[in-house]
Coordinates of C-alpha atoms and ligand atoms in Angstrom, one line a residue:
M1493 CA 43.5 -13.1 -7.8
A1494 CA 43.7 -10.0 -6.0
D1495 CA 44.8 -9.6 -2.1
L1496 CA 42.3 -10.5 -0.2
S1497 CA 43.0 -9.6 2.8
Q1498 CA 40.2 -6.8 4.1
I1499 CA 38.3 -6.8 1.3
S1500 CA 34.5 -5.7 1.8
L1501 CA 31.9 -7.4 -0.4
L1502 CA 29.6 -4.0 -0.2
G1503 CA 30.9 -2.4 -3.8
L1504 CA 31.3 -5.6 -6.2
D1505 CA 29.5 -6.3 -9.0
R1506 CA 28.4 -9.4 -10.1
S1507 CA 31.5 -10.4 -12.1
E1508 CA 33.8 -9.0 -9.6
L1509 CA 31.7 -11.6 -7.2
A1510 CA 32.6 -14.6 -9.6
S1511 CA 36.0 -13.4 -9.8
L1512 CA 36.3 -13.6 -5.8
V1513 CA 34.4 -17.0 -5.4
D1514 CA 36.5 -18.5 -8.3
G1515 CA 39.6 -17.7 -6.4
L1516 CA 38.7 -19.5 -3.4
P1517 CA 37.7 -21.2 -4.7
E1518 CA 33.9 -22.3 -4.7
P1519 CA 31.5 -23.2 -7.1
P1520 CA 30.1 -19.9 -9.1
Y1521 CA 26.2 -20.3 -7.6
R1522 CA 28.3 -18.8 -4.3
A1523 CA 28.1 -15.9 -6.2
K1524 CA 24.8 -15.4 -6.4
Q1525 CA 24.0 -16.4 -2.9
L1526 CA 26.7 -13.5 -1.8
L1527 CA 24.7 -11.8 -3.7
E1528 CA 21.5 -11.9 -2.2
A1529 CA 23.1 -11.8 1.1
V1530 CA 24.6 -8.5 0.6
Y1531 CA 22.3 -6.6 -1.6
R1532 CA 19.0 -7.8 -1.0
Q1533 CA 19.3 -8.9 2.2
R1534 CA 21.7 -6.7 3.7
V1535 CA 23.3 -8.7 7.0
E1536 CA 25.4 -7.2 8.6
S1537 CA 28.1 -9.6 8.7
V1538 CA 29.4 -13.0 6.6
E1539 CA 28.9 -15.5 9.6
Q1540 CA 24.8 -14.1 9.4
I1541 CA 24.8 -15.4 5.4
S1542 CA 22.9 -18.4 6.8
T1543 CA 22.7 -19.6 3.1
L1544 CA 26.3 -20.6 3.6
P1545 CA 27.6 -23.5 5.0
Q1546 CA 29.3 -23.0 8.6
Q1547 CA 32.1 -23.7 6.7
L1548 CA 32.3 -21.5 4.3
R1549 CA 31.7 -18.7 6.0
L1550 CA 34.7 -19.4 8.7
K1551 CA 36.7 -19.4 5.2
L1552 CA 36.2 -16.0 4.1
T1553 CA 36.4 -14.0 7.3
E1554 CA 39.8 -16.1 8.0
K1555 CA 40.6 -14.6 4.7
G1556 CA 39.8 -10.9 6.1
I1557 CA 36.3 -11.4 3.4
S1558 CA 33.8 -8.8 5.5
I1559 CA 29.9 -6.9 4.6
G1560 CA 31.2 -3.8 4.6
L1561 CA 28.4 -2.2 5.8
P1562 CA 28.5 1.0 7.2
R1563 CA 27.7 1.5 10.9
I1564 CA 25.5 4.1 12.2
E1565 CA 26.7 6.5 14.7
K1566 CA 24.2 8.4 15.5
R1567 CA 20.5 9.0 14.7
F1568 CA 18.4 12.0 15.2
V1569 CA 14.8 12.0 14.9
S1570 CA 12.8 15.2 13.4
Q1571 CA 9.6 16.3 14.3
D1572 CA 9.0 16.1 10.5
G1573 CA 9.9 12.6 11.2
T1574 CA 13.0 13.3 8.9
V1575 CA 15.6 11.0 10.7
R1576 CA 19.6 12.2 9.8
Y1577 CA 22.0 9.5 10.0
L1578 CA 26.0 10.6 11.2
I1579 CA 27.2 6.9 9.2
A1580 CA 30.6 5.9 10.5
L1581 CA 33.3 4.3 7.7
A1582 CA 35.9 1.6 7.8
D1583 CA 38.7 4.4 8.2
G1584 CA 36.4 6.3 11.2
Q1585 CA 35.6 9.4 8.3
T1586 CA 31.9 9.7 8.4
V1587 CA 29.2 11.2 6.6
E1588 CA 25.9 12.1 6.6
T1589 CA 22.5 9.9 5.1
V1590 CA 18.9 11.3 5.5
W1591 CA 15.9 9.6 5.4
M1592 CA 13.0 12.2 4.3
P1593 CA 9.4 9.8 5.2
E1594 CA 6.2 10.4 3.0
G1595 CA 4.2 13.4 2.7
D1596 CA 6.2 16.7 1.8
G1597 CA 3.7 17.5 -0.4
G1598 CA 5.3 16.2 -3.6
E1599 CA 8.4 17.5 -3.3
A1600 CA 10.2 15.4 -1.5
G1601 CA 13.8 16.9 -3.7
D1602 CA 13.5 14.1 -6.1
G1603 CA 13.3 16.1 -9.2
S1604 CA 9.4 15.0 -8.9
E1605 CA 6.3 17.2 -9.8
A1606 CA 3.3 17.8 -9.1
G1607 CA 2.2 15.2 -11.9
E1608 CA 4.2 12.9 -10.4
V1609 CA 2.0 12.5 -7.5
A1610 CA -0.6 11.1 -9.2
E1611 CA 1.3 8.3 -10.7
R1612 CA 2.6 7.3 -7.4
Y1613 CA -0.7 7.9 -5.6
A1614 CA -2.1 5.1 -9.2
E1615 CA 1.0 3.0 -8.4
S1616 CA -0.2 2.9 -5.1
L1617 CA -3.9 2.3 -5.6
T1618 CA -2.0 -1.3 -6.5
T1619 CA -2.1 -2.3 -2.9
A1620 CA -5.3 -3.4 -1.6
E1621 CA -5.2 -1.2 1.7
S1622 CA -5.1 2.3 0.0
R1623 CA -8.4 2.1 -2.2
T1624 CA -9.9 4.3 -0.4
L1625 CA -9.0 8.6 -1.1
P1626 CA -7.8 10.4 1.7
E1627 CA -9.4 13.5 2.6
G1628 CA -8.6 16.8 0.5
N1629 CA -7.3 17.4 -2.4
D1630 CA -3.4 15.4 -1.3
P1631 CA -3.8 12.3 -3.5
T1632 CA -1.3 10.9 -1.0
P1633 CA -2.9 7.7 1.0
A1634 CA -2.7 8.4 4.2
P1635 CA -0.7 6.9 7.0
K1636 CA -1.7 3.6 8.4
R1637 CA -2.1 3.8 12.0
G1638 CA -0.1 2.6 14.6
T1639 CA 3.3 3.0 12.2
T1640 CA 6.0 5.4 13.5
P1641 CA 8.1 7.5 10.5
H1642 CA 10.9 5.2 12.4
R1643 CA 10.6 1.3 12.3
R1644 CA 8.1 0.0 9.6
T1645 CA 7.0 -3.7 8.7
Q1646 CA 8.4 -3.8 4.9
G1647 CA 5.9 -2.6 1.5
Q1648 CA 3.7 0.1 3.2
N1649 CA 6.1 2.7 1.8
Q1650 CA 3.5 3.7 -0.8
G1651 CA 6.0 6.0 -2.5
R1652 CA 7.6 8.6 -1.1
S1653 CA 10.0 8.2 1.4
T1654 CA 13.8 9.8 -0.1
I1655 CA 16.8 8.9 1.3
C1656 CA 19.5 11.5 0.5
I1657 CA 23.2 10.2 0.0
S1658 CA 26.6 11.4 0.1
S1659 CA 29.6 10.6 -2.4
Q1660 CA 32.3 11.9 -1.1
V1661 CA 34.0 13.0 2.4
G1662 CA 33.5 16.9 2.9
C1663 CA 33.4 18.8 -0.7
A1664 CA 35.8 21.2 -2.8
V1665 CA 33.5 22.9 -4.4
D1666 CA 33.7 25.5 -1.7
C1667 CA 29.5 27.2 -2.4
Q1668 CA 30.1 30.4 -0.1
F1669 CA 26.2 29.0 1.5
C1670 CA 27.1 25.5 1.8
L1671 CA 27.9 24.2 5.4
T1672 CA 29.5 20.8 4.1
A1673 CA 32.2 23.4 1.5
L1674 CA 33.4 24.4 5.5
L1675 CA 34.9 21.2 5.6
G1676 CA 36.7 20.8 2.9
V1677 CA 37.3 17.1 1.1
K1678 CA 38.8 14.8 2.7
R1679 CA 38.2 11.3 0.3
N1680 CA 36.0 10.3 -2.5
L1681 CA 33.8 7.8 -0.9
T1682 CA 34.4 4.1 -2.6
A1683 CA 31.2 2.9 -4.7
G1684 CA 30.5 0.4 -2.0
E1685 CA 30.6 3.1 0.4
I1686 CA 28.2 4.9 -1.5
V1687 CA 25.6 1.9 -1.6
G1688 CA 26.0 0.7 1.8
Q1689 CA 25.1 4.0 3.3
V1690 CA 21.6 2.9 1.3
C1691 CA 21.8 -0.4 2.6
A1692 CA 21.7 1.0 6.2
V1693 CA 19.2 3.4 6.1
L1694 CA 17.0 0.6 4.5
K1695 CA 17.8 -1.4 7.3
D1696 CA 17.3 0.7 10.3
Q1697 CA 13.8 1.8 8.2
N1698 CA 13.0 -1.9 7.8
V1699 CA 12.6 -1.2 4.3
S1700 CA 12.9 -3.7 1.2
P1701 CA 13.0 -2.0 -2.0
P1702 CA 11.2 -2.5 -4.9
E1703 CA 8.1 -3.9 -2.6
D1704 CA 9.0 0.0 -1.0
R1705 CA 9.2 2.6 -3.2
I1706 CA 12.7 4.3 -2.3
N1707 CA 13.9 7.7 -3.7
L1708 CA 17.3 8.4 -3.6
V1709 CA 18.6 12.1 -4.3
F1710 CA 22.4 12.6 -4.7
M1711 CA 22.3 15.8 -2.5
G1712 CA 24.6 15.1 0.8
M1713 CA 28.2 15.8 1.2
G1714 CA 30.0 16.3 -1.9
E1715 CA 29.7 16.6 -5.5
P1716 CA 28.7 12.8 -7.3
F1717 CA 30.6 14.4 -10.4
L1718 CA 33.9 14.7 -8.8
N1719 CA 33.8 11.2 -7.9
Y1720 CA 32.0 10.0 -11.0
D1721 CA 33.4 6.6 -11.3
N1722 CA 32.5 5.6 -7.6
F1723 CA 29.1 6.7 -8.0
V1724 CA 28.5 5.5 -11.1
K1725 CA 28.8 2.2 -10.1
A1726 CA 26.9 2.8 -7.1
V1727 CA 24.3 3.6 -9.1
R1728 CA 24.3 0.5 -10.8
L1729 CA 24.5 -1.9 -8.0
L1730 CA 22.0 0.3 -7.1
V1731 CA 20.0 -0.4 -9.7
E1732 CA 20.9 -3.7 -10.3
E1733 CA 21.0 -5.6 -6.9
V1734 CA 19.0 -3.6 -4.5
G1735 CA 16.2 -3.4 -6.9
I1736 CA 15.7 0.9 -6.6
A1737 CA 14.3 2.1 -10.3
E1738 CA 17.0 4.6 -12.1
R1739 CA 13.6 6.9 -12.6
R1740 CA 13.4 6.9 -8.5
M1741 CA 16.9 8.6 -7.9
T1742 CA 18.2 12.2 -9.0
V1743 CA 21.6 12.9 -9.1
S1744 CA 22.4 16.4 -8.2
T1745 CA 26.1 18.2 -9.6
A1746 CA 27.2 22.1 -9.1
G1747 CA 27.6 22.1 -12.4
I1748 CA 30.3 19.9 -13.2
V1749 CA 30.3 20.3 -17.1
P1750 CA 32.3 17.8 -18.9
R1751 CA 30.6 15.2 -16.5
I1752 CA 27.2 16.5 -17.7
H1753 CA 28.1 15.7 -20.7
D1754 CA 29.2 12.1 -19.6
F1755 CA 26.3 11.3 -17.8
G1756 CA 24.3 12.2 -20.5
A1757 CA 26.1 9.3 -22.1
E1758 CA 25.4 6.4 -19.3
A1759 CA 23.2 3.4 -20.5
I1760 CA 22.0 3.9 -16.5
R1761 CA 21.6 7.2 -15.0
P1762 CA 19.4 8.9 -12.7
K1763 CA 17.6 11.8 -13.4
L1764 CA 19.9 15.2 -13.2
A1765 CA 19.9 18.2 -11.5
I1766 CA 22.1 21.0 -11.8
S1767 CA 22.9 23.7 -8.6
L1768 CA 22.1 27.2 -10.7
N1769 CA 21.7 28.9 -7.8
A1770 CA 22.9 32.4 -9.5
S1771 CA 20.9 34.5 -12.5
N1772 CA 24.3 35.7 -13.8
D1773 CA 27.9 35.2 -14.2
A1774 CA 29.3 37.6 -11.8
L1775 CA 26.8 36.4 -9.0
R1776 CA 27.4 32.7 -9.8
T1777 CA 30.8 33.3 -9.6
R1778 CA 30.8 35.1 -5.6
L1779 CA 28.5 32.3 -5.0
M1780 CA 30.4 29.4 -6.6
P1781 CA 33.5 29.5 -7.5
L1782 CA 33.7 26.9 -10.1
N1783 CA 32.0 28.9 -11.8
K1784 CA 35.6 30.2 -13.1
K1785 CA 36.0 27.2 -14.8
W1786 CA 32.6 26.3 -16.4
N1787 CA 30.8 29.5 -16.6
L1788 CA 27.0 30.1 -17.0
E1789 CA 26.9 29.7 -20.9
M1790 CA 29.0 26.5 -21.4
L1791 CA 26.1 25.0 -18.0
M1792 CA 23.7 25.9 -19.9
A1793 CA 25.0 24.2 -23.3
A1794 CA 25.8 20.8 -21.5
A1795 CA 21.7 21.0 -20.2
K1796 CA 21.0 22.1 -23.7
A1797 CA 22.5 19.6 -25.3
Y1798 CA 21.8 16.9 -22.5
P1799 CA 20.0 14.3 -24.4
L1800 CA 16.7 13.9 -22.3
R1801 CA 14.1 10.8 -21.8
T1802 CA 10.6 10.5 -22.4
R1803 CA 8.8 12.2 -19.5
E1804 CA 11.9 13.3 -18.5
W1805 CA 13.1 17.0 -17.3
I1806 CA 15.7 18.5 -15.9
T1807 CA 15.7 20.2 -12.3
F1808 CA 17.4 23.6 -11.4
E1809 CA 17.9 23.6 -7.7
Y1810 CA 18.0 27.6 -6.6
V1811 CA 19.0 28.4 -2.9
L1812 CA 17.8 31.6 -2.2
L1813 CA 19.9 33.9 -0.3
G1814 CA 18.3 36.5 0.8
G1815 CA 19.1 40.2 -0.8
V1816 CA 22.0 38.3 -3.1
N1817 CA 20.1 36.6 -6.0
D1818 CA 16.4 36.1 -5.2
G1819 CA 14.8 39.7 -6.4
P1820 CA 12.7 40.0 -9.0
E1821 CA 15.5 40.9 -11.5
N1822 CA 17.5 37.3 -10.4
A1823 CA 14.0 35.6 -11.3
K1824 CA 14.1 37.0 -14.7
E1825 CA 17.8 36.5 -15.6
V1826 CA 16.8 32.9 -15.0
A1827 CA 13.7 32.6 -16.4
E1828 CA 16.0 33.9 -19.7
L1829 CA 18.2 31.4 -19.4
L1830 CA 16.3 28.6 -19.0
R1831 CA 13.6 29.9 -21.7
G1832 CA 12.3 27.2 -24.2
M1833 CA 14.8 24.1 -21.6
R1834 CA 12.2 20.9 -20.6
C1835 CA 13.1 21.6 -17.4
K1836 CA 12.2 22.6 -13.7
V1837 CA 13.3 24.7 -10.9
N1838 CA 13.4 23.8 -7.5
L1839 CA 13.6 27.0 -5.0
I1840 CA 15.6 26.1 -1.9
A1841 CA 14.9 29.1 0.9
L1842 CA 18.8 28.8 2.9
N1843 CA 18.7 26.7 5.8
P1844 CA 21.4 28.9 7.9
G1845 CA 24.1 27.1 9.7
P1846 CA 26.9 28.8 11.5
G1847 CA 30.0 30.2 9.5
I1848 CA 27.6 31.3 6.7
D1849 CA 27.0 34.9 5.9
F1850 CA 23.9 34.6 4.4
S1851 CA 20.3 35.1 5.5
T1852 CA 17.3 33.1 4.5
P1853 CA 14.5 35.1 2.3
D1854 CA 10.9 36.5 3.2
T1855 CA 8.2 34.0 2.2
E1856 CA 6.8 36.5 0.5
R1857 CA 9.8 37.6 -1.5
V1858 CA 10.1 33.5 -2.1
A1859 CA 6.3 33.5 -3.2
M1860 CA 7.5 36.8 -5.5
F1861 CA 10.2 34.5 -7.5
Q1862 CA 8.1 31.5 -8.0
K1863 CA 5.3 33.6 -9.7
I1864 CA 8.0 35.3 -12.0
L1865 CA 9.4 32.1 -13.4
R1866 CA 5.8 30.7 -13.1
E1867 CA 4.9 33.3 -15.3
A1868 CA 7.2 33.3 -17.7
G1869 CA 5.9 29.9 -18.2
I1870 CA 8.5 27.9 -16.2
P1871 CA 7.4 25.3 -13.2
A1872 CA 8.7 26.5 -10.0
F1873 CA 8.1 24.5 -6.3
V1874 CA 9.2 26.3 -3.2
R1875 CA 11.8 22.9 -1.4
R1876 CA 10.1 22.2 2.2
P1877 CA 12.9 22.7 4.3
R1878 CA 13.3 19.1 6.2
G1879 CA 14.1 18.3 9.9
R1880 CA 15.3 21.8 10.5
D1881 CA 15.4 20.9 14.0
I1882 CA 17.6 18.6 13.7
Y1883 CA 20.5 20.4 11.1
A1884 CA 19.9 17.6 8.8
A1885 CA 19.6 20.1 6.3
C1886 CA 22.8 20.1 3.7
G1887 CA 26.0 19.3 5.2
Q1888 CA 24.6 20.9 9.1
L1889 CA 24.9 17.0 10.6
K1890 CA 28.2 16.5 10.5
R1891 CA 29.3 20.0 10.6
T1892 CA 27.2 20.9 14.0
V1893 CA 29.0 17.2 14.9
E1894 CA 32.1 18.9 14.6
I1895 CA 31.6 21.9 15.9
A1896 CA 29.8 20.3 19.0
T1897 CA 26.3 21.5 19.3
A1898 CA 24.3 18.5 18.4
P1899 CA 21.5 17.6 20.5
A1900 CA 21.9 14.2 22.5
P1901 CA 20.9 11.6 19.7
Ligands
LIG2866 N1 27.3 19.2 -4.8 C1 26.0 19.0 -5.7 C2 25.0 18.0 -4.1 C3 25.3 18.3 -2.7 S1 24.2 20.1 -2.4 C4 25.6 20.2 -6.0 O1 25.8 21.3 -5.9 O2 24.2 20.0 -6.6 C5 22.8 19.8 -2.6 C6 21.5 21.1 -3.1 O3 21.8 21.5 -1.5 C7 22.1 21.7 -4.1 O4 21.5 22.0 -4.6 C8 23.0 22.9 -3.1 O5 23.2 24.2 -3.5 C9 22.1 23.0 -2.4 N2 22.5 23.4 -0.5 C10 23.6 24.0 0.0 N3 23.6 24.7 0.9 C11 22.6 24.7 1.1 C12 22.4 25.3 2.7 N4 23.0 26.0 3.0 N5 20.5 25.8 2.3 C13 20.1 25.3 1.0 N6 20.7 24.7 0.4 C14 22.1 24.9 0.3

């Protein structure tokens, strides 16, 4: 049996928990109680696991076994309901996690497209409260009166809330428009820390899957495919223990080509998004230096070989930088690159930030880019920036906190 000192239960899967319980020694059913307490009830401390006898709680504590739920250090609430969290890990490092509540017009940043909104609406009809069609064209049930974006009653979440989670402290990929890149990479997150972000936010928002339909996007700090094993383990725990369906998750990669191949072979896998961000190699290498190692030809070959499931598509993200990659000629090149693929494009106007030497394009240019893609037969969506007033976008939270310009919590 491994050294039990300083063990966090969060991050352990069924078999690891079974062997921990076995080594205590305790009967096997205790493992199930621990799983339930950690991933479903999301208790904060071992002392709070009410299903265990007091003596066993003491024994666990004495052995240095803790839950390992990360602590919410700061919380900022945006006017649009977005909540960004600065989450503190056991070693004092912090990452950001963002909660985006329902009602963003069908583009929750989760790789879903407008068609899925109808599907979600159909799902929502199974609850008695939402049987009346809301006014207008938006098939989203109106939020229940009296609920605030923060703190709700379980079961009220009708399927559009998304949690954006981090996979690393900082990032090594060095994309020139990204604030996280400015931090460099400090370390990988453990599977427990990845799952822990979700558990901490679910607890804070008082929502609980699967009754509350939660989408997850691995689009926070870090490159998930450079922390592949922990990411894959976290996904498995999120699906099997926390209860979030894999089709409600999207992982975004900057284009770590060998891992795209590996990912396609995983039995449990979220939907795939690829950060394209440029329409030709020269431009992409300038914006994303990793393109020197894995160029567009390699990236597109991996995307084309990717084994899509029924009703699945690849999402390409394209951050539009004013006057740099947002011209009609770029849109035409993108259309050419993606021709014939089962995919869609999410266009994201740059979220500017300190230390970022690019500008946000005009709305007309964004619309023009979208139009060219659509005319070429490629579904293209413009993603609405969320939580701009609280710097919730893309690495801005930690960065802005670090340079001490953050608003008061
Ligand atoms: N490393 C992964 C996931 C994190 S970044 C990846 O690169 O995909 C998530 C998305 O945010 C990426 O599509 C990235 O291109 C985009 N992004 C990064 N910085 C941005 C900024 N300043 N404005 C808008 N989008 C940005």
